Coordinates of C-alpha atoms in Angstrom, one line a residue:
Chain A
M121 CA -22.7 25.8 9.6
V122 CA -21.3 21.8 9.3
K123 CA -17.7 21.4 11.3
E124 CA -14.6 21.2 8.5
V125 CA -11.2 19.5 9.5
V126 CA -8.4 20.3 7.3
Y127 CA -6.0 17.1 7.1
S128 CA -3.1 17.8 4.7
Q129 CA -0.6 14.8 2.9
H130 CA 2.7 15.2 0.9
V131 CA 2.5 12.8 -2.0
E132 CA 5.4 10.8 -2.4
F133 CA 7.6 9.3 -5.4
G134 CA 6.2 5.7 -4.2
D135 CA 2.4 6.9 -4.2
C136 CA 2.8 7.5 -7.9
D137 CA 2.9 5.0 -10.6
P138 CA 4.7 4.7 -14.3
A139 CA 2.1 7.0 -15.9
R140 CA 3.7 9.6 -12.9
I141 CA 0.6 10.4 -11.2
V142 CA -0.6 9.6 -7.9
W143 CA -2.2 6.0 -8.5
F144 CA -5.5 6.1 -7.4
P145 CA -6.1 3.9 -4.7
N146 CA -3.7 5.9 -2.8
F147 CA -6.1 8.7 -2.7
F148 CA -8.4 6.2 -0.7
R149 CA -5.8 5.6 1.8
W150 CA -5.5 9.2 2.2
I151 CA -9.3 10.1 3.0
D152 CA -9.4 6.9 4.9
A153 CA -6.9 8.6 7.2
A154 CA -9.1 12.5 7.0
S155 CA -11.8 10.4 7.9
R156 CA -10.4 9.3 11.4
H157 CA -8.4 12.9 12.0
F158 CA -11.9 14.2 11.4
F159 CA -13.3 12.7 14.1
L160 CA -10.3 13.2 16.7
Q161 CA -10.2 16.8 16.1
C162 CA -14.0 16.3 17.2
G163 CA -13.2 15.0 20.1
V164 CA -14.0 11.2 19.9
P165 CA -11.7 9.0 21.3
P166 CA -9.7 6.3 19.2
W167 CA -11.4 3.2 18.1
H168 CA -9.5 1.1 20.4
E169 CA -10.7 2.9 23.3
T170 CA -14.4 3.0 22.0
E171 CA -14.2 -0.6 21.0
Q172 CA -13.9 -0.8 24.9
T173 CA -16.7 1.5 26.0
L174 CA -19.2 1.6 23.3
G175 CA -18.5 -1.6 21.4
I176 CA -17.7 0.3 18.6
I177 CA -14.5 -0.7 16.9
G178 CA -14.5 1.5 13.6
T179 CA -16.3 3.2 10.6
P180 CA -16.0 0.9 8.1
L181 CA -17.4 2.3 4.2
V182 CA -21.1 0.5 3.1
D183 CA -20.8 3.0 -0.4
T184 CA -18.2 5.3 -1.7
H185 CA -18.5 7.5 -5.0
A186 CA -15.3 9.6 -5.9
K187 CA -14.4 12.1 -9.1
F188 CA -10.7 12.5 -10.2
I189 CA -10.9 16.1 -11.6
R190 CA -7.3 17.2 -11.8
T191 CA -4.2 14.6 -11.1
A192 CA -1.2 15.2 -8.4
S193 CA 2.4 14.2 -8.3
Y194 CA 5.1 13.8 -6.2
G195 CA 5.9 16.8 -4.4
D196 CA 2.5 18.4 -4.5
L197 CA 1.4 19.2 -1.3
L198 CA -2.7 18.1 -0.7
Q199 CA -5.1 19.6 1.4
I200 CA -8.2 17.0 2.5
H201 CA -11.5 19.4 3.3
T202 CA -13.6 17.0 5.3
T203 CA -17.6 17.2 6.9
V204 CA -20.1 15.0 7.5
A205 CA -22.5 16.0 4.8
E206 CA -25.4 14.3 6.3
W207 CA -26.7 12.0 9.6
R208 CA -28.7 8.9 8.9
G209 CA -30.0 6.2 11.6
K210 CA -27.5 3.8 11.9
S211 CA -24.5 5.3 8.9
F212 CA -23.7 8.9 8.0
V213 CA -22.0 10.7 4.3
Q214 CA -18.6 11.9 5.1
R215 CA -17.7 14.1 2.5
Y216 CA -13.9 15.0 1.1
R217 CA -12.4 17.6 -1.2
V218 CA -8.9 17.0 -1.9
T219 CA -7.3 20.4 -3.2
R220 CA -3.8 21.4 -4.6
R221 CA -3.8 25.4 -3.2
D222 CA -6.8 26.7 -4.9
E223 CA -7.6 23.7 -7.3
L224 CA -9.8 21.1 -7.0
I225 CA -8.2 17.7 -7.4
M226 CA -10.7 14.9 -6.4
E227 CA -13.8 15.1 -4.3
C228 CA -15.8 12.3 -2.6
D229 CA -19.0 11.2 -0.8
E230 CA -18.9 8.1 1.5
V231 CA -21.7 6.2 3.6
R232 CA -19.9 4.8 6.7
I233 CA -21.0 3.1 9.8
F234 CA -20.0 2.9 13.3
A235 CA -19.4 -0.8 13.8
G236 CA -20.0 -3.1 16.0
R237 CA -18.5 -6.8 16.5
R238 CA -21.6 -9.7 15.5
D239 CA -22.1 -11.5 18.2
G240 CA -19.2 -15.0 18.6
E241 CA -17.7 -13.9 14.9
A242 CA -13.8 -12.6 14.4
T243 CA -14.6 -10.7 11.4
G244 CA -18.5 -9.7 10.8
I245 CA -19.6 -6.5 11.4
R246 CA -22.9 -4.7 12.3
A247 CA -24.2 -1.1 12.3
L248 CA -24.9 0.4 15.4
T249 CA -27.3 3.1 16.2
I250 CA -25.1 6.1 16.2
P251 CA -24.4 7.3 19.7
H252 CA -25.6 10.9 20.2
G253 CA -22.6 12.0 22.5
I254 CA -20.7 11.3 19.0
R255 CA -22.7 13.0 16.9
A256 CA -22.8 15.9 19.1
L257 CA -19.0 16.1 19.1
C258 CA -19.3 16.3 15.4
E259 CA -21.7 19.1 14.7
Chain B
M122 CA -22.9 -11.0 -23.9
V123 CA -20.3 -8.6 -23.3
K124 CA -17.0 -10.4 -22.6
E125 CA -16.2 -11.0 -18.7
V126 CA -12.8 -11.8 -17.9
V127 CA -12.3 -12.8 -13.7
Y128 CA -9.4 -12.6 -11.4
S129 CA -8.4 -14.3 -8.5
Q130 CA -7.1 -12.5 -5.4
H131 CA -6.3 -14.1 -2.0
V132 CA -6.7 -11.9 1.1
E133 CA -3.4 -11.2 3.1
F134 CA -3.1 -10.6 6.7
G135 CA -1.4 -7.7 6.1
D136 CA -4.2 -6.5 4.0
C137 CA -6.6 -6.1 6.7
D138 CA -6.9 -3.7 9.4
P139 CA -6.9 -4.1 13.1
A140 CA -10.8 -4.3 12.8
R141 CA -9.4 -8.0 11.1
I142 CA -11.2 -6.8 8.0
V143 CA -10.0 -5.9 4.3
W144 CA -8.7 -2.0 4.8
F145 CA -11.2 -0.7 1.6
P146 CA -8.1 1.3 -0.4
N147 CA -7.2 -2.6 -0.8
F148 CA -10.2 -3.6 -2.7
F149 CA -9.2 -0.5 -5.4
R150 CA -5.9 -1.9 -6.0
W151 CA -7.4 -5.0 -6.4
I152 CA -9.9 -3.8 -9.2
D153 CA -7.2 -1.5 -11.0
A154 CA -5.2 -5.3 -11.3
A155 CA -8.5 -6.5 -12.4
S156 CA -9.0 -3.7 -15.1
R157 CA -5.3 -4.1 -16.5
H158 CA -6.2 -7.8 -16.5
F159 CA -9.2 -7.5 -18.6
F160 CA -7.2 -5.6 -21.0
L161 CA -4.3 -8.0 -21.2
Q162 CA -6.6 -11.1 -21.6
C163 CA -8.6 -9.4 -24.6
G164 CA -5.4 -9.0 -26.5
V165 CA -4.9 -5.4 -25.6
P166 CA -0.7 -4.8 -25.2
P167 CA 0.5 -3.5 -22.1
W168 CA 0.5 0.3 -21.4
H169 CA 3.8 0.7 -22.1
E170 CA 3.6 -0.5 -25.4
T171 CA 0.7 1.0 -26.2
E172 CA 2.5 4.4 -25.1
Q173 CA 4.9 4.0 -28.0
T174 CA 2.6 3.2 -30.7
L175 CA -0.6 4.9 -29.7
G176 CA 0.0 7.2 -27.1
I177 CA -1.7 5.7 -24.5
I178 CA -0.2 5.8 -20.9
G179 CA -2.9 3.8 -19.1
T180 CA -6.3 4.0 -18.2
P181 CA -6.7 6.2 -15.2
L182 CA -10.0 7.0 -13.1
V183 CA -12.2 9.7 -13.8
D184 CA -15.3 8.4 -11.4
T185 CA -16.1 5.3 -9.5
H186 CA -18.6 4.3 -7.6
A187 CA -18.7 1.1 -5.0
K188 CA -20.6 -0.4 -2.6
F189 CA -19.5 -2.5 0.1
I190 CA -21.5 -5.3 0.9
R191 CA -20.1 -8.1 3.1
T192 CA -16.5 -8.1 4.9
A193 CA -13.5 -10.0 3.7
S194 CA -10.9 -11.3 5.8
Y195 CA -7.5 -12.6 5.2
G196 CA -7.3 -16.5 4.0
D197 CA -10.5 -15.3 1.8
L198 CA -9.9 -15.9 -1.7
L199 CA -11.9 -13.4 -3.7
Q200 CA -13.1 -13.6 -7.5
I201 CA -13.4 -10.2 -9.3
H202 CA -15.6 -10.6 -12.6
T203 CA -15.3 -7.6 -14.6
T204 CA -16.9 -6.1 -17.5
V205 CA -17.0 -3.2 -20.1
A206 CA -20.7 -2.1 -19.1
E207 CA -20.8 0.8 -21.7
W208 CA -18.4 2.7 -24.1
R209 CA -19.0 6.5 -24.7
G210 CA -16.7 8.1 -26.9
K211 CA -13.4 9.1 -24.7
S212 CA -14.3 7.0 -22.1
F213 CA -15.8 3.6 -20.6
V214 CA -17.7 2.8 -18.0
Q215 CA -15.8 -0.6 -16.5
R216 CA -18.0 -2.7 -13.9
Y217 CA -16.5 -5.5 -11.1
R218 CA -18.7 -7.8 -9.0
V219 CA -16.2 -9.7 -5.9
T220 CA -17.1 -12.7 -5.3
R221 CA -16.3 -15.4 -2.5
R222 CA -18.0 -18.3 -3.6
D223 CA -21.6 -17.3 -4.4
E224 CA -21.4 -14.3 -1.7
L225 CA -21.1 -10.8 -3.6
I226 CA -18.5 -8.9 -1.4
M227 CA -18.6 -5.5 -3.2
E228 CA -19.2 -3.9 -6.6
C229 CA -18.1 -1.0 -8.7
D230 CA -18.7 0.9 -11.4
E231 CA -15.5 3.2 -12.7
V232 CA -16.1 5.5 -15.4
R233 CA -12.1 5.3 -16.7
I234 CA -10.4 6.9 -20.0
F235 CA -7.4 6.2 -22.3
A236 CA -5.0 8.8 -21.4
G237 CA -2.4 10.6 -23.7
R238 CA 0.3 12.9 -21.5
R239 CA -0.6 16.4 -22.7
D240 CA 2.2 17.9 -24.9
G241 CA 4.7 19.0 -23.1
E242 CA 3.8 18.3 -19.5
A243 CA 5.4 15.9 -17.4
T244 CA 2.5 14.6 -15.6
G245 CA -0.8 16.3 -17.6
I246 CA -2.7 13.4 -19.5
R247 CA -5.7 13.9 -21.6
A248 CA -8.7 11.9 -22.5
L249 CA -8.0 9.9 -26.0
T250 CA -10.6 8.9 -28.3
I251 CA -11.1 5.6 -28.2
P252 CA -9.3 3.5 -31.0
H253 CA -12.1 1.2 -33.0
G254 CA -9.0 -2.2 -32.6
I255 CA -8.7 -1.5 -28.8
R256 CA -12.5 -1.5 -28.6
A257 CA -13.3 -4.8 -31.0
L258 CA -10.8 -6.8 -28.7
C259 CA -13.1 -5.7 -25.9
E260 CA -16.1 -7.0 -26.7
Chain C
M133 CA 29.2 16.3 11.8
V134 CA 27.0 14.8 9.0
K135 CA 23.7 16.4 8.2
E136 CA 20.5 15.2 9.7
V137 CA 17.2 15.6 8.3
V138 CA 14.0 14.5 10.5
Y139 CA 10.8 13.6 8.6
S140 CA 7.6 13.2 10.5
Q141 CA 5.1 10.6 10.3
H142 CA 1.6 9.7 11.8
V143 CA 0.2 5.7 11.7
E144 CA -2.7 5.9 10.5
F145 CA -5.7 2.6 11.1
G146 CA -5.0 1.3 7.9
D147 CA -0.8 1.0 8.5
C148 CA -1.9 -1.8 10.8
D149 CA -3.2 -5.4 11.1
P150 CA -5.2 -7.5 12.9
A151 CA -2.4 -7.6 15.4
R152 CA -3.6 -4.1 15.9
I153 CA 0.8 -3.0 15.0
V154 CA 2.1 -1.0 12.2
W155 CA 2.3 -3.9 9.3
F156 CA 5.9 -3.7 8.8
P157 CA 6.3 -3.0 4.5
N158 CA 4.7 0.7 5.8
F159 CA 7.9 1.7 7.5
F160 CA 9.8 1.3 4.4
R161 CA 7.3 3.5 2.6
W162 CA 8.0 5.7 4.9
I163 CA 11.6 5.6 4.7
D164 CA 11.6 6.2 1.4
A165 CA 9.6 9.0 1.7
A166 CA 12.2 10.3 4.5
S167 CA 15.0 9.3 1.7
R168 CA 13.7 11.8 -0.6
H169 CA 12.7 14.4 2.0
F170 CA 16.3 14.3 2.8
F171 CA 17.5 15.4 -0.7
L172 CA 14.8 17.6 -1.3
Q173 CA 15.8 19.4 2.1
C174 CA 19.5 19.5 1.4
G175 CA 18.5 21.3 -2.0
V176 CA 18.6 18.5 -4.6
P177 CA 16.3 18.8 -7.2
P178 CA 13.2 16.3 -7.3
W179 CA 13.8 13.5 -9.5
H180 CA 11.8 14.6 -12.8
E181 CA 14.2 17.3 -12.8
T182 CA 17.5 15.4 -12.5
E183 CA 16.2 12.8 -15.5
Q184 CA 16.6 15.8 -17.7
T185 CA 19.5 17.6 -16.4
L186 CA 21.8 14.3 -15.0
G187 CA 19.8 11.4 -16.0
I188 CA 19.0 10.6 -12.6
I189 CA 16.0 8.8 -12.4
G190 CA 15.8 8.2 -8.4
T191 CA 17.8 6.3 -5.4
P192 CA 16.4 2.8 -5.9
L193 CA 17.6 0.1 -3.3
V194 CA 20.8 -2.2 -3.4
D195 CA 20.5 -3.5 0.0
T196 CA 18.7 -2.9 2.9
H197 CA 19.3 -3.9 6.5
A198 CA 16.2 -3.0 9.4
K199 CA 16.0 -3.9 13.2
F200 CA 12.5 -4.0 14.5
I201 CA 13.1 -2.9 18.1
R202 CA 9.6 -1.7 19.7
T203 CA 5.9 -2.6 18.3
A204 CA 3.9 1.4 16.8
S205 CA 0.2 1.8 16.6
Y206 CA -2.1 3.9 15.3
G207 CA -2.3 7.2 16.8
D208 CA 1.4 7.1 17.0
L209 CA 3.6 10.4 15.7
L210 CA 7.0 8.8 14.8
Q211 CA 10.3 10.6 14.0
I212 CA 12.5 9.6 11.3
H213 CA 15.9 10.9 11.4
T214 CA 17.8 10.8 8.3
T215 CA 21.6 11.0 7.7
V216 CA 24.0 9.5 5.2
A217 CA 26.6 6.8 6.8
E218 CA 28.8 6.6 3.9
W219 CA 29.7 7.8 -0.1
R220 CA 31.0 5.1 -2.3
G221 CA 31.7 5.9 -5.7
K222 CA 28.8 4.6 -7.1
S223 CA 26.5 4.0 -3.8
F224 CA 26.2 5.4 -0.9
V225 CA 24.3 4.4 3.0
Q226 CA 21.6 6.0 3.7
R227 CA 21.1 6.0 7.8
Y228 CA 17.7 6.1 9.4
R229 CA 16.5 6.1 13.0
V230 CA 12.7 5.7 13.9
T231 CA 11.8 7.6 17.3
R232 CA 8.5 7.6 19.1
R233 CA 9.5 10.9 21.6
D234 CA 12.5 9.1 23.1
E235 CA 12.1 5.2 22.2
L236 CA 13.8 4.2 19.4
I237 CA 11.5 2.1 17.2
M238 CA 13.4 0.6 14.2
E239 CA 16.6 1.9 12.5
C240 CA 17.6 0.9 8.9
D241 CA 20.8 1.4 6.7
E242 CA 20.5 0.9 3.2
V243 CA 22.8 1.1 0.2
R244 CA 21.5 3.5 -2.4
I245 CA 22.8 3.9 -5.7
F246 CA 21.5 6.9 -7.9
A247 CA 20.0 5.5 -11.3
G248 CA 20.1 6.2 -14.8
R249 CA 18.1 4.6 -17.3
R250 CA 19.9 1.7 -19.8
D251 CA 19.8 2.6 -23.0
G252 CA 17.0 1.6 -25.2
E253 CA 15.3 -0.4 -22.1
A254 CA 12.0 0.5 -20.6
T255 CA 12.9 -0.9 -17.1
G256 CA 16.3 -1.7 -16.7
I257 CA 18.4 0.6 -14.9
R258 CA 22.2 1.5 -13.7
A259 CA 24.4 3.0 -11.3
L260 CA 25.6 6.2 -12.2
T261 CA 28.9 7.8 -10.9
I262 CA 28.0 10.4 -7.5
P263 CA 27.6 13.7 -9.0
H264 CA 29.9 15.8 -6.8
G265 CA 27.4 18.6 -6.8
I266 CA 24.8 16.4 -5.2
R267 CA 27.0 15.3 -2.5
A268 CA 28.1 18.0 -1.5
L269 CA 24.7 19.5 -1.4
C270 CA 24.3 16.6 1.6
E271 CA 27.3 16.6 2.9
Chain D
M189 CA 16.5 -31.0 2.6
V190 CA 14.4 -27.9 4.6
K191 CA 10.6 -27.5 3.1
E192 CA 10.5 -25.1 0.6
V193 CA 7.6 -23.1 -0.6
V194 CA 6.6 -21.1 -3.8
Y195 CA 4.3 -18.8 -3.8
S196 CA 3.8 -16.6 -7.1
Q197 CA 3.0 -13.1 -7.5
H198 CA 2.2 -11.1 -10.5
V199 CA 3.4 -7.7 -10.6
E200 CA 0.6 -4.9 -11.7
F201 CA 0.8 -1.4 -13.1
G202 CA 0.2 0.2 -9.3
D203 CA 3.4 -1.7 -7.8
C204 CA 5.4 0.1 -9.8
D205 CA 6.9 3.7 -9.6
P206 CA 7.8 7.0 -11.9
A207 CA 11.0 4.9 -12.5
R208 CA 8.6 2.1 -14.2
I209 CA 10.1 -0.7 -11.8
V210 CA 8.6 -2.1 -8.9
W211 CA 8.3 0.7 -5.7
F212 CA 10.6 -1.7 -3.2
P213 CA 8.6 -1.6 -0.1
N214 CA 5.8 -3.9 -2.3
F215 CA 8.8 -6.7 -2.4
F216 CA 7.7 -7.0 1.5
R217 CA 4.5 -6.8 1.0
W218 CA 4.4 -9.9 -0.8
I219 CA 7.0 -11.7 1.4
D220 CA 4.9 -11.3 4.4
A221 CA 2.6 -12.9 2.1
A222 CA 4.7 -15.9 1.2
S223 CA 6.1 -15.9 5.1
R224 CA 2.0 -16.8 5.4
H225 CA 1.4 -19.2 2.9
F226 CA 5.0 -21.3 3.9
F227 CA 2.9 -22.2 7.6
L228 CA -0.4 -22.4 5.9
Q229 CA 1.3 -25.0 3.5
C230 CA 3.0 -26.8 6.5
G231 CA -0.3 -27.0 8.1
V232 CA 0.2 -24.6 10.9
P233 CA -3.5 -22.8 11.2
P234 CA -4.1 -19.5 10.5
W235 CA -3.0 -16.6 13.2
H236 CA -6.7 -15.4 14.7
E237 CA -6.9 -19.7 15.2
T238 CA -3.6 -20.0 17.0
E239 CA -4.3 -16.9 18.8
Q240 CA -7.6 -18.7 20.4
T241 CA -5.2 -22.0 21.1
L242 CA -1.8 -21.4 21.3
G243 CA -2.1 -17.2 22.2
I244 CA 0.1 -16.7 19.0
I245 CA -0.8 -13.2 17.4
G246 CA 1.1 -13.8 14.0
T247 CA 4.8 -13.7 13.1
P248 CA 6.4 -10.3 13.5
L249 CA 9.7 -9.3 12.3
V250 CA 12.7 -8.3 14.8
D251 CA 15.3 -8.0 11.6
T252 CA 15.3 -8.1 7.9
H253 CA 18.3 -7.7 5.4
A254 CA 17.3 -7.9 2.1
K255 CA 19.3 -7.6 -1.1
F256 CA 18.0 -6.0 -5.1
I257 CA 19.7 -7.8 -7.3
R258 CA 17.2 -7.3 -11.0
T259 CA 14.8 -4.7 -11.2
A260 CA 11.0 -6.1 -12.2
S261 CA 8.1 -4.3 -13.7
Y262 CA 4.3 -5.0 -14.3
G263 CA 4.0 -8.0 -16.2
D264 CA 6.4 -10.2 -14.4
L265 CA 5.7 -12.9 -13.0
L266 CA 7.5 -13.5 -10.0
Q267 CA 8.3 -16.8 -7.6
I268 CA 8.9 -16.5 -4.0
H269 CA 11.0 -19.7 -2.6
T270 CA 10.3 -19.4 1.1
T271 CA 12.5 -21.7 3.6
V272 CA 12.9 -21.8 7.1
A273 CA 17.2 -21.7 7.3
E274 CA 17.4 -21.5 11.0
W275 CA 15.0 -22.3 14.1
R276 CA 16.2 -20.6 17.5
G277 CA 14.7 -21.2 21.1
K278 CA 12.6 -17.9 20.7
S279 CA 13.2 -16.6 16.7
F280 CA 13.8 -18.4 13.5
V281 CA 15.1 -17.3 10.0
Q282 CA 13.0 -17.2 7.1
R283 CA 14.5 -16.5 3.7
Y284 CA 13.1 -15.8 0.7
R285 CA 14.5 -15.9 -3.2
V286 CA 12.2 -14.1 -5.6
T287 CA 12.9 -15.1 -9.0
R288 CA 11.7 -14.5 -12.2
R289 CA 11.8 -17.4 -14.2
D290 CA 15.8 -18.2 -14.2
E291 CA 16.9 -14.7 -12.5
L292 CA 17.1 -13.9 -9.1
I293 CA 15.9 -10.3 -8.4
M294 CA 15.9 -10.0 -5.0
E295 CA 17.2 -12.1 -1.6
C296 CA 16.3 -11.9 2.1
D297 CA 16.9 -13.4 5.4
E298 CA 14.1 -12.4 8.3
V299 CA 14.6 -12.9 11.8
R300 CA 11.0 -13.6 12.8
I301 CA 9.6 -14.2 16.5
F302 CA 5.8 -16.2 17.2
A303 CA 4.7 -13.6 19.3
G304 CA 1.4 -13.4 22.0
R305 CA 0.3 -10.2 23.6
R306 CA 1.5 -9.1 26.8
D307 CA -0.6 -9.0 29.5
G308 CA -3.4 -5.9 29.7
E309 CA -1.5 -4.2 26.6
A310 CA -3.5 -3.9 23.6
T311 CA -0.4 -3.4 21.2
G312 CA 2.2 -4.6 23.0
I313 CA 3.4 -7.9 22.1
R314 CA 6.3 -10.5 23.3
A315 CA 8.5 -13.7 21.8
L316 CA 6.7 -17.0 22.6
T317 CA 9.1 -19.9 22.8
I318 CA 8.4 -21.7 19.3
P319 CA 5.7 -24.8 20.0
H320 CA 7.5 -27.9 19.2
G321 CA 4.4 -28.8 17.0
I322 CA 4.6 -25.9 14.7
R323 CA 8.2 -26.3 14.5
A324 CA 7.4 -30.2 13.4
L325 CA 4.8 -28.8 10.8
C326 CA 7.7 -27.1 8.8
E327 CA 11.1 -29.5 9.3

């Protein structure tokens, strides 16, 4: 059994485009929030704390693959079901299923890393070995 | 030879997150703009016109797969190189390469459809057979 | 006594900029959601219904005045307290107080209209006289 | 004569809402970009440099007042005309006029500060006295 955390999201008027359906980049906004909530619910501290303690500034994406199955529109209440599908040495696969009651709206697999700052660079990042403590909290 | 259209995008302060790099959903915002500009540059009318003439309300996503290779930050000028990599009966693959001068920042393959409204539904959509005229403009 | 509706909003990582505080356009996203929720909580139907029944396509802004008192950052839970401070013939003043527990974060007064489509125009809008029924629901 | 910098912005499909007009928070996104471009065009270094040299992390808002005069929709090309209307000791008024050719779309007056970090705080900010050098570049 893997841990699953569910994050709820109301779809707003401004999240929809002139075709009256969710403009798809907004799904990625919500998925990113669901990703962070997954870690918080598992007990991982917020990134501004891990930056001080572990040098982790966040979990940026390396790769994402999403399928859009049904449209959603404003007034809808969505559930984002988040799990970690796979742990690798320096990356992990985070999986999302976005539903509206029992309907599947979209699903997404992301490869993310725990990122640290590159020495002496303002914006460069590098993948850190995933700390055992963090992985243990999430399994 | 396939047609390629290049769309330029300045990265702004507000496009970046507390890790000082582009917050990834913004890449999808820009890619969506690049998708629309590709069609405009090829001579396809805007969607509010095609809605009247062909019943096409836009080109929503069915599937997207993106790889993030290098980070970008505010002050960067990005180029989004857009092509249609494949035409299918009721969908097509639009391909994007996002570069900063000669560096590859991210790349993305999307499956999109030409969408029409489902009869009598406010937000439901369906895939239309791609009109020959539109495909001819883009090849 | 005027009706007050409270809308809750979690601040996310991606809502913050490289200064690690909420990038201010996001406050307007949330306020717009709070505006719509105010009407829904008062029993006003969603805009896609009022478009059919009353010709109302939404409540766009005419004027907005906001004061930013304290910064907010990700992890914060904000409350947006919404009222209608004044009803005029063809417009109304919607007032927002955004708090984090007992701290005032920002406040905003907006003048909005109930908008209808201009005849024969795809994007033009005009202010409608505020229907008595809607006003009665909100007072 | 005050310096004026003009920033151009294409309106995209995804910037518009189901009423087919620009969703207003997007105007604030563009104005924020225009604000930053004003300083860059005047020769002020980017904020990640001023953070090192002057302790300035950006120019957050204290107050904003906007009037929305005409709607805009996708396909429009907007010009944002930016000036500093007033310099005060620890704040300044930045003024924007958004036009589409010769039509005024919206206008906005913002009070902004040059912000530094509060000692020992991750997200707290304080207003700095505006450096003479920066003001001289912008006048």
